[in-house]
CSV table of C-alpha atoms in Angstrom, one decimal:
chain,number,residue,atom,x,y,z
A,51,ASN,CA,0.0,0.0,0.0
A,52,ALA,CA,2.7,2.5,-1.0
A,53,GLY,CA,0.4,5.0,-2.7
A,54,VAL,CA,2.5,7.7,-4.3
A,55,THR,CA,6.3,7.5,-3.9
A,56,GLN,CA,8.7,10.4,-4.7
A,57,THR,CA,12.4,10.1,-5.1
A,58,PRO,CA,14.7,11.7,-4.0
A,59,LYS,CA,13.4,13.2,-0.8
A,60,PHE,CA,16.1,15.9,-0.6
A,61,ARG,CA,18.5,17.3,-3.2
A,62,VAL,CA,20.9,20.2,-3.5
A,63,LEU,CA,21.8,21.4,-7.0
A,64,LYS,CA,24.2,24.0,-8.3
A,65,THR,CA,22.9,26.6,-10.7
A,66,GLY,CA,22.8,25.2,-14.2
A,67,GLN,CA,22.8,21.5,-13.2
A,68,SER,CA,20.0,19.2,-14.3
A,69,MET,CA,18.1,16.6,-12.5
A,70,THR,CA,15.0,14.4,-12.7
A,71,LEU,CA,12.4,13.8,-10.0
A,72,LEU,CA,10.6,10.5,-10.1
A,73,CYS,CA,7.0,9.9,-9.0
A,74,ALA,CA,5.5,6.4,-8.9
A,75,GLN,CA,2.0,5.4,-8.0
A,76,ASP,CA,0.6,1.9,-7.5
A,77,MET,CA,-3.1,2.7,-7.6
A,78,ASN,CA,-3.6,2.5,-11.3
A,79,HIS,CA,-4.6,6.2,-11.4
A,80,GLU,CA,-5.0,7.9,-14.8
A,81,TYR,CA,-4.3,11.5,-13.7
A,82,MET,CA,-0.9,12.6,-12.3
A,83,TYR,CA,0.3,16.1,-11.3
A,84,TRP,CA,3.4,17.9,-10.2
A,85,TYR,CA,3.0,20.9,-7.9
A,86,ARG,CA,5.5,23.1,-6.2
A,87,GLN,CA,4.9,24.6,-2.7
A,88,ASP,CA,6.5,27.8,-1.6
A,89,PRO,CA,5.9,29.9,1.5
A,90,GLY,CA,3.0,32.2,1.1
A,91,MET,CA,2.3,31.0,-2.4
A,92,GLY,CA,0.5,27.7,-1.8
A,93,LEU,CA,0.6,24.8,-4.1
A,94,ARG,CA,1.0,25.7,-7.8
A,95,LEU,CA,0.6,23.3,-10.6
A,96,ILE,CA,3.6,22.8,-12.9
A,97,HIS,CA,2.5,20.1,-15.3
A,98,TYR,CA,0.0,17.3,-15.3
A,99,SER,CA,-1.0,14.2,-17.2
A,100,VAL,CA,-4.4,12.7,-18.0
A,101,GLY,CA,-3.1,9.3,-19.0
A,102,GLU,CA,-0.1,7.4,-20.2
A,103,GLY,CA,1.8,9.2,-23.0
A,104,THR,CA,0.1,12.6,-22.3
A,105,THR,CA,1.3,15.7,-20.7
A,106,ALA,CA,0.0,19.3,-20.3
A,107,LYS,CA,1.2,22.6,-18.9
A,108,GLY,CA,-0.1,23.9,-15.6
A,109,GLU,CA,0.2,27.3,-14.0
A,110,VAL,CA,4.0,27.6,-13.7
A,111,PRO,CA,5.6,25.3,-16.4
A,112,ASP,CA,8.6,27.3,-17.4
A,113,GLY,CA,12.0,25.7,-16.7
A,114,TYR,CA,10.5,22.2,-16.3
A,115,ASN,CA,9.7,19.3,-18.6
A,116,VAL,CA,7.8,16.1,-17.9
A,117,SER,CA,7.2,12.6,-19.3
A,118,ARG,CA,4.7,9.9,-18.7
A,119,LEU,CA,6.0,6.9,-20.6
A,120,LYS,CA,4.4,4.4,-18.2
A,121,LYS,CA,1.0,4.8,-16.5
A,122,GLN,CA,2.5,4.5,-13.0
A,123,ASN,CA,5.4,6.9,-13.4
A,124,PHE,CA,5.5,10.7,-13.9
A,125,LEU,CA,8.9,12.3,-14.2
A,126,LEU,CA,9.7,16.0,-13.7
A,127,GLY,CA,12.9,17.3,-15.2
A,128,LEU,CA,14.9,20.5,-14.6
A,129,GLU,CA,17.2,21.0,-17.6
A,130,SER,CA,19.2,24.0,-16.1
A,131,ALA,CA,18.4,24.6,-12.5
A,132,ALA,CA,18.0,28.2,-11.2
A,133,PRO,CA,17.8,29.4,-7.6
A,134,SER,CA,14.1,30.4,-8.2
A,135,GLN,CA,13.4,26.7,-8.5
A,136,THR,CA,14.3,26.1,-4.9
A,137,SER,CA,11.0,24.7,-3.5
A,138,VAL,CA,9.3,21.6,-2.2
A,139,TYR,CA,7.9,19.5,-5.0
A,140,PHE,CA,4.8,17.3,-4.6
A,141,CYS,CA,3.5,14.7,-7.0
A,142,ALA,CA,-0.2,13.7,-6.8
A,143,SER,CA,-2.5,11.3,-8.5
A,144,THR,CA,-6.2,10.6,-8.8
A,145,ASP,CA,-8.6,8.3,-10.6
A,146,GLY,CA,-10.7,11.4,-11.4
A,147,HIS,CA,-13.8,10.1,-9.6
A,148,GLY,CA,-14.0,12.9,-7.0
A,149,TYR,CA,-12.1,11.3,-4.2
A,150,GLY,CA,-9.4,13.9,-4.2
A,151,TYR,CA,-5.7,13.6,-4.9
A,152,THR,CA,-3.3,11.2,-3.2
A,153,PHE,CA,0.0,13.1,-2.6
A,154,GLY,CA,3.5,11.9,-2.2
A,155,SER,CA,5.7,13.0,0.7
A,156,GLY,CA,7.6,15.6,-1.3
A,157,THR,CA,11.0,16.4,-2.6
A,158,ARG,CA,12.8,19.3,-1.0
A,159,LEU,CA,15.1,20.9,-3.7
A,160,THR,CA,17.6,23.6,-3.0
A,161,VAL,CA,19.4,25.3,-5.9
A,162,VAL,CA,22.6,27.2,-4.9
B,50,GLU,CA,-10.6,34.9,-12.7
B,51,ASP,CA,-11.0,31.7,-10.7
B,52,GLN,CA,-9.4,32.1,-7.3
B,53,VAL,CA,-9.5,30.8,-3.7
B,54,THR,CA,-8.7,32.7,-0.5
B,55,GLN,CA,-8.3,31.1,3.0
B,56,SER,CA,-8.6,32.9,6.3
B,57,PRO,CA,-7.1,33.3,8.8
B,58,GLU,CA,-3.6,32.6,7.8
B,59,ALA,CA,-2.8,31.2,11.3
B,60,LEU,CA,-5.0,30.3,14.2
B,61,ARG,CA,-4.1,29.4,17.8
B,62,LEU,CA,-6.6,27.6,19.9
B,63,GLN,CA,-6.8,26.1,23.4
B,64,GLU,CA,-7.7,22.5,23.6
B,65,GLY,CA,-11.5,22.2,23.5
B,66,GLU,CA,-11.9,25.7,22.0
B,67,SER,CA,-14.1,25.3,18.9
B,68,SER,CA,-13.6,27.5,15.8
B,69,SER,CA,-14.0,27.6,12.1
B,70,LEU,CA,-11.7,28.1,9.1
B,71,ASN,CA,-12.9,29.9,6.0
B,72,CYS,CA,-12.3,29.2,2.3
B,73,SER,CA,-13.8,31.8,-0.1
B,74,TYR,CA,-13.8,30.9,-3.7
B,75,THR,CA,-14.6,32.4,-7.1
B,76,VAL,CA,-15.0,29.9,-10.0
B,77,SER,CA,-17.1,30.0,-13.1
B,78,GLY,CA,-18.4,26.4,-12.5
B,79,LEU,CA,-17.6,24.4,-9.5
B,80,ARG,CA,-16.8,20.7,-9.9
B,81,GLY,CA,-15.9,20.2,-6.3
B,82,LEU,CA,-14.5,21.9,-3.2
B,83,PHE,CA,-11.8,19.9,-1.4
B,84,TRP,CA,-10.2,20.1,2.0
B,85,TYR,CA,-6.8,18.7,2.9
B,86,ARG,CA,-4.7,18.4,6.0
B,87,GLN,CA,-0.9,18.9,5.8
B,88,ASP,CA,1.5,18.1,8.6
B,89,PRO,CA,5.0,19.6,8.6
B,90,GLY,CA,7.4,17.8,6.1
B,91,LYS,CA,4.6,15.7,4.6
B,92,GLY,CA,2.3,15.8,1.6
B,93,PRO,CA,-1.3,17.0,1.9
B,94,GLU,CA,-3.8,14.3,3.1
B,95,PHE,CA,-7.3,14.3,1.7
B,96,LEU,CA,-10.2,15.1,4.1
B,97,PHE,CA,-13.4,15.9,2.2
B,98,THR,CA,-15.0,16.7,-1.1
B,99,LEU,CA,-18.1,18.9,-1.3
B,100,TYR,CA,-20.1,19.3,-4.5
B,101,SER,CA,-23.0,21.5,-4.0
B,102,ALA,CA,-24.2,24.3,-1.7
B,103,GLY,CA,-25.8,23.1,1.5
B,104,GLU,CA,-23.7,19.9,1.6
B,105,GLU,CA,-22.0,18.9,4.8
B,106,LYS,CA,-19.5,16.2,5.7
B,107,GLU,CA,-18.0,15.2,9.0
B,108,LYS,CA,-15.0,13.2,10.2
B,109,GLU,CA,-14.3,13.0,13.9
B,110,ARG,CA,-14.0,16.6,15.2
B,111,LEU,CA,-14.1,18.1,11.7
B,112,LYS,CA,-17.1,19.2,9.7
B,113,ALA,CA,-17.0,20.9,6.3
B,114,THR,CA,-19.8,22.9,4.9
B,115,LEU,CA,-20.3,24.6,1.5
B,116,THR,CA,-22.2,27.7,0.3
B,117,LYS,CA,-22.2,29.2,-3.2
B,118,LYS,CA,-19.2,31.4,-2.2
B,119,GLU,CA,-17.6,29.9,0.8
B,120,SER,CA,-16.7,26.7,2.6
B,121,PHE,CA,-16.1,26.4,6.3
B,122,LEU,CA,-14.1,23.8,8.2
B,123,HIS,CA,-15.5,23.6,11.7
B,124,ILE,CA,-13.3,22.1,14.4
B,125,THR,CA,-15.2,21.0,17.5
B,126,ALA,CA,-13.3,20.6,20.8
B,127,PRO,CA,-9.9,20.4,19.1
B,128,LYS,CA,-7.0,18.4,20.4
B,129,PRO,CA,-3.3,19.1,20.0
B,130,GLU,CA,-3.1,16.3,17.4
B,131,ASP,CA,-5.4,18.5,15.2
B,132,SER,CA,-2.5,20.9,14.8
B,133,ALA,CA,-1.7,21.1,11.1
B,134,THR,CA,-2.1,23.3,8.0
B,135,TYR,CA,-5.5,23.0,6.4
B,136,LEU,CA,-5.7,23.6,2.7
B,137,CYS,CA,-8.8,24.0,0.6
B,138,ALA,CA,-8.9,23.6,-3.2
B,139,PHE,CA,-11.5,23.8,-5.9
B,140,GLY,CA,-11.9,22.0,-9.1
B,141,GLY,CA,-13.5,23.9,-11.9
B,142,VAL,CA,-15.6,22.5,-14.8
B,143,THR,CA,-13.5,24.3,-17.4
B,144,GLY,CA,-10.0,23.4,-18.4
B,145,GLY,CA,-10.3,19.7,-17.9
B,146,GLY,CA,-7.6,17.4,-16.4
B,147,ASN,CA,-9.3,17.2,-13.0
B,148,LYS,CA,-7.0,20.1,-11.9
B,149,LEU,CA,-7.3,21.6,-8.5
B,150,THR,CA,-6.5,25.2,-7.5
B,151,PHE,CA,-5.3,25.5,-3.9
B,152,GLY,CA,-5.5,28.2,-1.3
B,153,THR,CA,-2.5,29.1,0.8
B,154,GLY,CA,-3.8,27.4,3.9
B,155,THR,CA,-4.6,28.0,7.5
B,156,GLN,CA,-1.9,27.0,10.0
B,157,LEU,CA,-3.7,25.7,13.1
B,158,LYS,CA,-2.0,25.3,16.4
B,159,VAL,CA,-3.9,23.6,19.3
B,160,GLU,CA,-2.4,24.0,22.7
B,161,LEU,CA,-3.0,22.2,26.0
């Protein structure tokens, strides 16, 4: 009963470095999301997916790319990290039937 | 523009002192109003979904209500373990993807 698993939990990057955050869910959910959470800003949607092989832009997509090659996995990539991308990143999934999202435990990313 | 505002930003209660958290929303078509609980260092945890004005849902010491413009999370006789940040979010009928727009949360502290 893992739910939504995010890796890594913590990461420090230097400006300009790249990395990929992995989200895996074992609930056979169609919909998956990446949010970032910053103090005073709440959760803001970066990208989302409505099914395997699909992706779409959210509210704050610039500087990020995503892929959903397998239904259970949703990857978030930072091609060239910037200090403004220092944040806590949350992945979430849902079956779309109104029971709300299931969130992962988050990845705390610091870009120096 | 669709938006959601939560108040107060922070609330400190004594154990047993009941109160309410407010979530005001503006959306062209409401698909659902969601409440989540978030503990420090963790992802949000789903509490309730409300779909139409007049609807109420309860879980232990929490009761969520919905009007056409607001939702309230009533906390009756709170305990220290109710301390957390409470987030509300709405899903609109436009845009697709079962996306949620989150408020910035109310940080609740319940003291002995």
